[in-house]
XYZ file of C-alpha atoms in Angstrom:
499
model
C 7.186 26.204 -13.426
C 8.845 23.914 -16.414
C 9.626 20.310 -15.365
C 12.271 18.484 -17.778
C 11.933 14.790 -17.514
C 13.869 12.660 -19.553
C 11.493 10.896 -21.350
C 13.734 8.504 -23.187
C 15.336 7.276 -20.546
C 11.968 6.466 -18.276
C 10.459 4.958 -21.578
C 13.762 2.773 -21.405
C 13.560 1.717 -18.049
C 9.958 0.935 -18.350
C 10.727 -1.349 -21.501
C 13.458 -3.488 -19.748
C 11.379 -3.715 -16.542
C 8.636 -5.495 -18.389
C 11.510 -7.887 -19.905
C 12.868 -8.251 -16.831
C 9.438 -9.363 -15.640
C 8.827 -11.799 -18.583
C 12.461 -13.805 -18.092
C 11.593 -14.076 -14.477
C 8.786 -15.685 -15.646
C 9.642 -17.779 -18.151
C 12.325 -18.718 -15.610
C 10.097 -19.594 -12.883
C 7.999 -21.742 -15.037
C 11.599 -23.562 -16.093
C 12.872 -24.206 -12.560
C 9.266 -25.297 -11.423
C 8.934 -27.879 -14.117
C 12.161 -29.127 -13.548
C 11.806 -29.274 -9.812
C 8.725 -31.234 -9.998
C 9.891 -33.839 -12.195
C 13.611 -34.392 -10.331
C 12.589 -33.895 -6.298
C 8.551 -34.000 -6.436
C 5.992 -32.354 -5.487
C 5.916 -32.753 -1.708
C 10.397 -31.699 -1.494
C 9.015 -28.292 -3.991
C 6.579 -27.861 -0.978
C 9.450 -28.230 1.898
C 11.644 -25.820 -0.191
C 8.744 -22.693 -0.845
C 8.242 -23.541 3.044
C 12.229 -22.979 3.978
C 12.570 -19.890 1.537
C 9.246 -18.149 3.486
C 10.377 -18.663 6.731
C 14.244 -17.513 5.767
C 12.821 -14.478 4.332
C 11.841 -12.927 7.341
C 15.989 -11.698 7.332
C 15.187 -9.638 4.792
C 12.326 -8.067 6.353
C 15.165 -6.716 8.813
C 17.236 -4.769 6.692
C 16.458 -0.932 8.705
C 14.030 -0.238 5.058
C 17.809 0.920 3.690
C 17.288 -0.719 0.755
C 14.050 1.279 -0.235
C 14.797 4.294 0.929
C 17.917 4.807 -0.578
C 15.614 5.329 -4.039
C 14.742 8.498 -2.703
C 17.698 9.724 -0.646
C 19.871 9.030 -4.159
C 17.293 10.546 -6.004
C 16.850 13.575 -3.748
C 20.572 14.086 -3.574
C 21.049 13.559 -7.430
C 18.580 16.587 -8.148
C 21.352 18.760 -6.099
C 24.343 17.280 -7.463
C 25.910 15.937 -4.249
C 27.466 12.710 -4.874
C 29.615 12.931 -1.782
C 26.880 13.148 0.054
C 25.251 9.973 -2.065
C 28.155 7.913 -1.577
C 28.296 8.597 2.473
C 24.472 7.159 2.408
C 25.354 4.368 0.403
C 28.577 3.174 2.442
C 26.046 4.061 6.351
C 23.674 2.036 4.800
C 25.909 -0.947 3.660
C 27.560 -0.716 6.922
C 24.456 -0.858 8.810
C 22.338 -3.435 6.720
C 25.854 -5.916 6.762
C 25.485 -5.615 10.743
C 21.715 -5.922 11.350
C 21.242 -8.721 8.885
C 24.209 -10.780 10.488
C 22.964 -10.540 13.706
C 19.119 -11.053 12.954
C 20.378 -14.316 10.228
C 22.120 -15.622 13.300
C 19.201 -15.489 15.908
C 16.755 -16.398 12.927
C 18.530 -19.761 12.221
C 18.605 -20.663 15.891
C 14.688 -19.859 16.167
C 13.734 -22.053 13.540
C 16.479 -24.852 13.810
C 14.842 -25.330 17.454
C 10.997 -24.577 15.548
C 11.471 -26.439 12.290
C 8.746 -29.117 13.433
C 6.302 -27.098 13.495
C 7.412 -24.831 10.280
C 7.179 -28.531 8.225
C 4.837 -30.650 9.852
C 5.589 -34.269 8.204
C 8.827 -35.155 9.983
C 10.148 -37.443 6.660
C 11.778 -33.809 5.413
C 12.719 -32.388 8.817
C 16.225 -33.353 8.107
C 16.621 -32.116 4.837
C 14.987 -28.216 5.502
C 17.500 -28.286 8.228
C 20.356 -29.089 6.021
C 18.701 -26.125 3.316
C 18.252 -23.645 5.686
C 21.710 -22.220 6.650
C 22.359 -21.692 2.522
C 18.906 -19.715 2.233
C 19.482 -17.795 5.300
C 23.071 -16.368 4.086
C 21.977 -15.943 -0.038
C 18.989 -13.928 2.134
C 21.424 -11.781 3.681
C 23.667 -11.534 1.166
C 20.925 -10.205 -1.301
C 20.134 -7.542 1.465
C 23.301 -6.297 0.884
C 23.266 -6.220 -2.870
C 19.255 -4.970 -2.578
C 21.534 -1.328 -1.098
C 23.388 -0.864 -4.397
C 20.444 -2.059 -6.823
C 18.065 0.757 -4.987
C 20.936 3.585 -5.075
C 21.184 2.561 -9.022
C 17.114 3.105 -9.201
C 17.361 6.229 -7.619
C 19.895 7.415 -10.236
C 17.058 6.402 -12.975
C 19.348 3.922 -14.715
C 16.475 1.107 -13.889
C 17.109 -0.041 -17.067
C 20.943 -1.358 -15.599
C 19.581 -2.398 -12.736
C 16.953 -4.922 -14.456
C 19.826 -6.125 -16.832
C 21.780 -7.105 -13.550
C 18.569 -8.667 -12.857
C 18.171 -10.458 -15.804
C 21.680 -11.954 -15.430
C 21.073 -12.933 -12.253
C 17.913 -14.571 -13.227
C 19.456 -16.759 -15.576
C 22.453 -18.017 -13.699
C 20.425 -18.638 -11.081
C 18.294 -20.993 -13.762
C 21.279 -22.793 -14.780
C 22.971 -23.272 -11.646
C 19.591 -24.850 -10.036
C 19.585 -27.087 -13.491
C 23.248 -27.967 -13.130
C 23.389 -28.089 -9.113
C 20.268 -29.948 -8.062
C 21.219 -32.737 -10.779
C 24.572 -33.158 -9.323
C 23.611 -32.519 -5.368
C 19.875 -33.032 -5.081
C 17.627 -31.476 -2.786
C 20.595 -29.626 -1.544
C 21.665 -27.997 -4.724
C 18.786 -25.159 -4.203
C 20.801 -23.695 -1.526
C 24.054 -23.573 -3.332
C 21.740 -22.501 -6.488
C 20.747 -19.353 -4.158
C 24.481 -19.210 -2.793
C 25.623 -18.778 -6.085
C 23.008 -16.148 -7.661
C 23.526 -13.819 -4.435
C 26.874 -13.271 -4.885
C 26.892 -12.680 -8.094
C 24.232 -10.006 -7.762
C 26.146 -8.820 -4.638
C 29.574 -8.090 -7.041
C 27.823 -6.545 -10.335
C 25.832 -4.155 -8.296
C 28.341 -2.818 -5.812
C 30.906 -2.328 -9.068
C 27.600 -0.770 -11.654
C 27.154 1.899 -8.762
C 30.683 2.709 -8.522
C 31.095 3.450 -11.831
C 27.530 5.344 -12.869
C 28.452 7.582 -9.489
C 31.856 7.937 -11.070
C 33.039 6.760 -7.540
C 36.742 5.137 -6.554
C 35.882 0.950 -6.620
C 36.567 0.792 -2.824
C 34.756 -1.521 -0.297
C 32.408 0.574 2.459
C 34.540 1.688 4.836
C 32.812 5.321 6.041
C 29.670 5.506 8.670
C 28.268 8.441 8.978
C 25.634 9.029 12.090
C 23.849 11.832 10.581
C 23.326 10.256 7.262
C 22.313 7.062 9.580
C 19.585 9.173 11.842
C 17.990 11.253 8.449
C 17.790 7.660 6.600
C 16.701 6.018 9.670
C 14.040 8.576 10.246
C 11.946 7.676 6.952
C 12.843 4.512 6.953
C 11.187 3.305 10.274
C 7.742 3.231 8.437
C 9.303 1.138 5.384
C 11.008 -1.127 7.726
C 7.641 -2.358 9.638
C 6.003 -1.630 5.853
C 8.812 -4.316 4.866
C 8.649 -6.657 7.829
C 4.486 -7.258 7.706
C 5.059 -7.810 3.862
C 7.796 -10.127 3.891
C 5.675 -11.901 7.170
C 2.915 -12.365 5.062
C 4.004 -15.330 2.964
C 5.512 -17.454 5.809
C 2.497 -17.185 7.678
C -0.014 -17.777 4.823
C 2.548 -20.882 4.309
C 2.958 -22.467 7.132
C -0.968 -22.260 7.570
C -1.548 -24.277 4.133
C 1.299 -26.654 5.414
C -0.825 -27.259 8.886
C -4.468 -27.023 7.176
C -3.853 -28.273 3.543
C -0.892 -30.472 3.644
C 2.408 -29.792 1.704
C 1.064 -30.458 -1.599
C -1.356 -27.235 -0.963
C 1.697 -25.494 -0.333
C 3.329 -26.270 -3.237
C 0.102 -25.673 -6.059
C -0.010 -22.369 -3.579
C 3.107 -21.724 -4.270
C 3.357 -22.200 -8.278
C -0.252 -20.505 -8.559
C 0.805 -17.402 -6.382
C 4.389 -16.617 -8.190
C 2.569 -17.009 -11.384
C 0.080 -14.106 -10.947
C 2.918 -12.453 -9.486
C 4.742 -12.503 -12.065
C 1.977 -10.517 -13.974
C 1.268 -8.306 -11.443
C 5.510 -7.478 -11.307
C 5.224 -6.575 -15.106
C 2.573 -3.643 -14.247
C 3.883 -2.859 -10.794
C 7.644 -2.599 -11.849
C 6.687 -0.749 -15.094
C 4.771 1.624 -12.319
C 7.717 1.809 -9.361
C 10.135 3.525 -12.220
C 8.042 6.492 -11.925
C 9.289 6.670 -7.705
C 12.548 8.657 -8.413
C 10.591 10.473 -11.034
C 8.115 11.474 -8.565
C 10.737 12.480 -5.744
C 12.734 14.725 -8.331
C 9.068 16.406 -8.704
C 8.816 16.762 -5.201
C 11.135 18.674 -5.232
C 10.351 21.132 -7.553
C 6.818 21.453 -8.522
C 4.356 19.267 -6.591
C 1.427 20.119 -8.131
C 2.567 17.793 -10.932
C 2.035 14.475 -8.873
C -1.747 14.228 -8.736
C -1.753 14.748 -12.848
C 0.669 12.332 -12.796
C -1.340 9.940 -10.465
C -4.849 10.267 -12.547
C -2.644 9.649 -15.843
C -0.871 6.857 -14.459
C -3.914 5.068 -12.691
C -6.057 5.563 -15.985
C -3.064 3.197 -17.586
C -2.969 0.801 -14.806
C -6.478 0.259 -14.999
C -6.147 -0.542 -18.691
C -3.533 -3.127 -18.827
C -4.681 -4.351 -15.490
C -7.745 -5.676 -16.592
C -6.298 -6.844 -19.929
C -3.676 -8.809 -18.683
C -5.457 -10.512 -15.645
C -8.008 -11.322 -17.522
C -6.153 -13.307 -20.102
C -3.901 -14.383 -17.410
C -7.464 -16.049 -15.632
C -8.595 -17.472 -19.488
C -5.005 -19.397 -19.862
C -4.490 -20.754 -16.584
C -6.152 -24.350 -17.069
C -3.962 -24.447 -20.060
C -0.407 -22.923 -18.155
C -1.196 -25.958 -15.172
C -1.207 -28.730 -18.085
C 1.724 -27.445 -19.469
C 3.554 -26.947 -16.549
C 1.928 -29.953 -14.193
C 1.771 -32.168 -16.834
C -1.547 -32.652 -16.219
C -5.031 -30.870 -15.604
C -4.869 -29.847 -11.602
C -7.777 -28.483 -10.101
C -6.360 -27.010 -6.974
C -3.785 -25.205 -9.060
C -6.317 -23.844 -11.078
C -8.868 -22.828 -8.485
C -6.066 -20.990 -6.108
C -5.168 -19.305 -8.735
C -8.572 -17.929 -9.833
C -8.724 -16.830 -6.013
C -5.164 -15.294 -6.164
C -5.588 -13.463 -9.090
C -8.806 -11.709 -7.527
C -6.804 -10.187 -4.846
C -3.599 -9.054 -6.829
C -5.864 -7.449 -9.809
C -8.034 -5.458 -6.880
C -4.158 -4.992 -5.129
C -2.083 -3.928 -8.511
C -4.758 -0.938 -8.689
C -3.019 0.855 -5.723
C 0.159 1.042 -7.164
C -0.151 4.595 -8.540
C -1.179 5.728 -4.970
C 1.535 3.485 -3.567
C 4.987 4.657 -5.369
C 3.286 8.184 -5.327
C 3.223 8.133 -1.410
C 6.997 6.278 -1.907
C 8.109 9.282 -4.115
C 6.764 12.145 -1.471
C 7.490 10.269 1.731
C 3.975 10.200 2.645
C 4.872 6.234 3.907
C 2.565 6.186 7.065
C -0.757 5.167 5.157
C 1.294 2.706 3.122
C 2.790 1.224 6.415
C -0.781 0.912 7.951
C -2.265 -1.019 4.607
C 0.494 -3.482 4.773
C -0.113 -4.088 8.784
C -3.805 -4.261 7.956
C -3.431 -6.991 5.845
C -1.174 -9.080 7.838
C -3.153 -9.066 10.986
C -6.211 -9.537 8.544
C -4.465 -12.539 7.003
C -3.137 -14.393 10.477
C -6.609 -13.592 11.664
C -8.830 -14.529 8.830
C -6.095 -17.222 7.588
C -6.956 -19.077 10.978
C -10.799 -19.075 11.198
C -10.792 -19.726 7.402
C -8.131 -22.909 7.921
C -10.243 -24.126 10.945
C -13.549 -24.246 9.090
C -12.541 -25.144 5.189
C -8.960 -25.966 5.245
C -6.270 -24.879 2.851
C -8.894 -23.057 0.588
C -9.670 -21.495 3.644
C -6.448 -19.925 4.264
C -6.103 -18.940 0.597
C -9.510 -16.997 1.031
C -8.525 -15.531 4.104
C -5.141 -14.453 2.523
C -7.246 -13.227 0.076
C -10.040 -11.306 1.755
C -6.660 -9.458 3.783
C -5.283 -8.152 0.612
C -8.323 -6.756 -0.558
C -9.736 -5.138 2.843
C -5.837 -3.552 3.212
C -5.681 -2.280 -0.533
C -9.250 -0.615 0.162
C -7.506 1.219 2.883
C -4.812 2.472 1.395
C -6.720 4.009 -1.681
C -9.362 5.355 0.801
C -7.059 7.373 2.381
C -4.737 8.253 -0.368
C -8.469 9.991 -2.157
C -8.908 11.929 0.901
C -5.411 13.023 1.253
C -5.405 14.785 -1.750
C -8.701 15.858 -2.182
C -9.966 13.719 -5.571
C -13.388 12.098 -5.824
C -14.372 8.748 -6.137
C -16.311 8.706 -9.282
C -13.389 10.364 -11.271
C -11.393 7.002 -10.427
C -14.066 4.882 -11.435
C -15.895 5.876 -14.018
C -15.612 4.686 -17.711
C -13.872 1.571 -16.284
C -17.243 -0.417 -15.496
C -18.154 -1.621 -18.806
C -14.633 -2.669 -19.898
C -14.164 -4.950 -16.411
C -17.791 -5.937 -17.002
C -16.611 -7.859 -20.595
C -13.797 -9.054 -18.979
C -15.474 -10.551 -16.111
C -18.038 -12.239 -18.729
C -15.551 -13.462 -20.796
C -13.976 -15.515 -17.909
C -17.085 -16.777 -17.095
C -17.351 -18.038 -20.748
C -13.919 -19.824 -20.449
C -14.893 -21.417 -17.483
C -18.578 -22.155 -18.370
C -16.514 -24.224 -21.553
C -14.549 -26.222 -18.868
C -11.763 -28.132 -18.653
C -12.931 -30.735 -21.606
C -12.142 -28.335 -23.837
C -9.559 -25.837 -22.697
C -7.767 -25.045 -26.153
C -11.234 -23.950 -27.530
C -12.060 -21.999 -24.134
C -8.474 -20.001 -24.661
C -9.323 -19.094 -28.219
C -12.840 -18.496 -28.025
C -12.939 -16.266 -24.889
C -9.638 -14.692 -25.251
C -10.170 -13.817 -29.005
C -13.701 -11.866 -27.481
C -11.965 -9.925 -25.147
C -9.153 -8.551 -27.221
C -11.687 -7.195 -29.612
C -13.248 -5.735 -26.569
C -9.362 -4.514 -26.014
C -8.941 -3.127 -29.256
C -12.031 -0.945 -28.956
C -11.041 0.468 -25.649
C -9.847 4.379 -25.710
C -6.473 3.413 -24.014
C -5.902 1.530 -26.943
C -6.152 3.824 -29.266
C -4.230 6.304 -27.665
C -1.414 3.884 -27.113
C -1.363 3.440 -30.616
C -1.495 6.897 -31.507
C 1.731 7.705 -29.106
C 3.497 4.594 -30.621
C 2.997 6.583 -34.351
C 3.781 9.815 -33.037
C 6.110 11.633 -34.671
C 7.554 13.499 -31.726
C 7.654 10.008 -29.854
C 11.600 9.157 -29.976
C 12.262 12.739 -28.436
C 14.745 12.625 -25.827
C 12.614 15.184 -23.511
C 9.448 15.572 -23.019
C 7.928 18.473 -21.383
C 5.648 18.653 -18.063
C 3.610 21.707 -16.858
């Protein structure tokens, strides 16, 4: 059977997901520096502290806001946009309700808990003050998350990661602008401000690519409620171990390291995640992709899978390796100064999220077919690893401890998944990981070379050790045939063909 995928526009929404990625990150590394010079170090920690624990509202949104990728994708492929706008207006309605009521009981929890959530009572007074304004901007980007999915699943990623963008950068200027003006404070009406904004632009950017009346949600449907509800029960605990995950590894630096171990946690961990969200967004457009497969030809996806994880593999290594050669010279530049607990939490970090980042083809592929259980049971394998090993590893070394442990859980539950998602569809394990081990092999030795030059020296360790590995790059097959599609002729043809 002939598959027709629009090749321009998936090569599109790949592009701006990556840019997407990259202002995030150059925002992040704005708001950080600016944050540490006007509140400090030790109000950076309270705030990453506040923000983890608030997040656990959006762990409680019913898994609406993933599913409706593939519902709106599923439902595109037949041409029924009634039926896509009676999902999107059950799922609004439903989210709106949940998320009130859970933001309500949250905020009493830790109003009555917050002592134990920030440990040095000088900035119990001033997380209480932040926590209402995190708690709302949390719900109301549950909302918004509704409208940016149902625009994913109608493959126009590359709107929804403009909206991003947008929202990225007021959210930069209104933290610049607010927390000069209002202080410690002016991160919640920062967040306030961004949420809405996101909230309006993606509710009217559905509307109109649906070609649907601007009207507010005003239809439930219980049908559309019970067949959403039914595949989203596995994203919703998928969604609430996930977003668990950083509160708990949080509040166990704040108890066994000390805020300032939360806050070099912090920066190191959105850092590599940042790199990781270039590869791993670049990989999620392919979810709708996959689902309008699904339902036409599946013996496409596990072509599509080996292709895909070849790639990942690639640019994987490449870019956490440089990522792991820079980072003594990204903490001077953004601490000010050299920091060895930045730099050694990230080394740790970025060990777990390079081994993690390789699941990604088996993860959106199980997304795209609703094969969600083994996903589900990774992400619940890693929390209870992470509490578990979090603990013991917090009792006996402290902070590092807990980052190990936090560690250690991410790699055991990303083992699991790919385990399972091998034997599910019958592929080997050498056909995964061969040709791959001399390529990490370099990479490995040239961060040993980087870090062998220390941190006397860290100009001449980035130059030396990352000009050796992109000639290692450059020699690499992937390379090549990256290269050879970028010359390609037939490259700017607006479909390409699948058999």
């Amino acid at each position: 059977m002939l598959i027709i995928i629009n090749y321009i526009q998936t090569k599109k929404n790949v592009l701006l997901s990556v840019v997407q990625v990259l202002i995030s990150g150059l925002s992040l590394l704005l708001i950080y520096k600016y944050l540490l010079i006007i509140i400090g170090v030790k109000f950076l920690g309270v705030w990453s502290i506040v923000m983890a624990a608030s997040s656990i509202v959006r762990a409680s949104d019913l898994g609406f806001s993933s599913g409706m990728v593939k519902f709106v994708a599923k439902y595109k492929a037949h041409e029924r946009i009634d039926k896509i706008s009676s999902l999107i207006q059950t799922s609004i309605i439903s989210v709106s309700i949940f998320l009130g009521g859970i933001a309500l009981g949250l905020f009493l929890i830790l109003n009555k808990l917050i002592h134990l959530i920030v440990p040095d009572y000088h900035y119990i007074n001033e997380a209480t003050k932040l926590m209402p304004y995190v708690i709302v901007s949390f719900v109301i980007m549950g909302i918004s998350s509704v409208f940016l999915s149902s625009i994913d699943g109608i493959q126009r990623i590359d709107i929804r990661n403009l909206i991003t963008i947008a929202g990225t950068l007021i959210y930069t200027v209104a933290i610049i602008i607010l927390v000069h003006f209002y202080g410690f404070i002016g991160l919640g009406y920062a967040q306030i401000t961004q949420s809405l904004f996101m909230l309006i632009i993606s509710w009217y950017y559905t509307h109109r690519l649906l070609q649907l009346p601007l009207k507010l949600p005003h239809l439930w449907n219980y049908q559309d409620f019970k067949e959403m509800f039914s595949y989203n029960a596995y994203i919703q605990l998928n969604s609430i171990v996930v977003l668990l995950l950083d509160p708990v590894t949080k509040i166990l630096l704040s108890r066994y390291g000390g805020l300032e171990f939360v806050t070099y946690y912090e920066m190191a961990n959105r850092l590599v995640m940042q790199v990781r969200a270039i590869i791993v967004n670049a990989n999620q457009v392919l979810v709708p992709v996959i689902a309008d497969i699904n339902e036409k030809n599946q013996q496409m996806i596990v072509d599509l899978y080996y292709n895909t994880y070849a790639f990942i593999v690639f640019i994987s290594t490449a870019a956490y390796t440089l990522l792991a050669i820079a980072t003594p010279v990204i903490g001077q530049l953004w601490i000010g100064h050299f920091q060895p607990l930045f730099v050694h939490i990230t080394y740790i970090v970025i060990v777990a999220l390079a081994l993690n980042t390789l699941i990604g083809p088996a993860y959106f592929t199980n997304l795209g077919t609703g094969n969600v259980i083994d996903n589900t049971a990774s992400q619940i394998l890693i929390g209870l690893s992470n509490i578990i090993l979090g603990l013991i590893g917090g009792l006996l070394w402290g902070g590092y401890g807990v980052v190990v442990g936090y560690a250690l859980a991410i790699i055991i539950g990303s083992a699991y998944l790919i385990k399972r998602f091998i034997r599910r569809h019958g592929m080997g394990y050498v056909s995964l990981f061969s040709g791959n081990f001399v390529y990490v092999f370099s990479a490995i030795a040239t961060i040993l070379i980087a870090t062998l030059i220390g941190e006397d020296h860290q100009i001449l360790a980035l130059c030396l050790s990352g000009g050796m590995f992109l000639l290692i790059l450059s020699r690499h097959p992937m390379m090549s045939s990256i290269l050879k599609n970028i010359r390609s002729k037939h490259s700017n043809k607006n479909l390409r063909e699948f058999f």
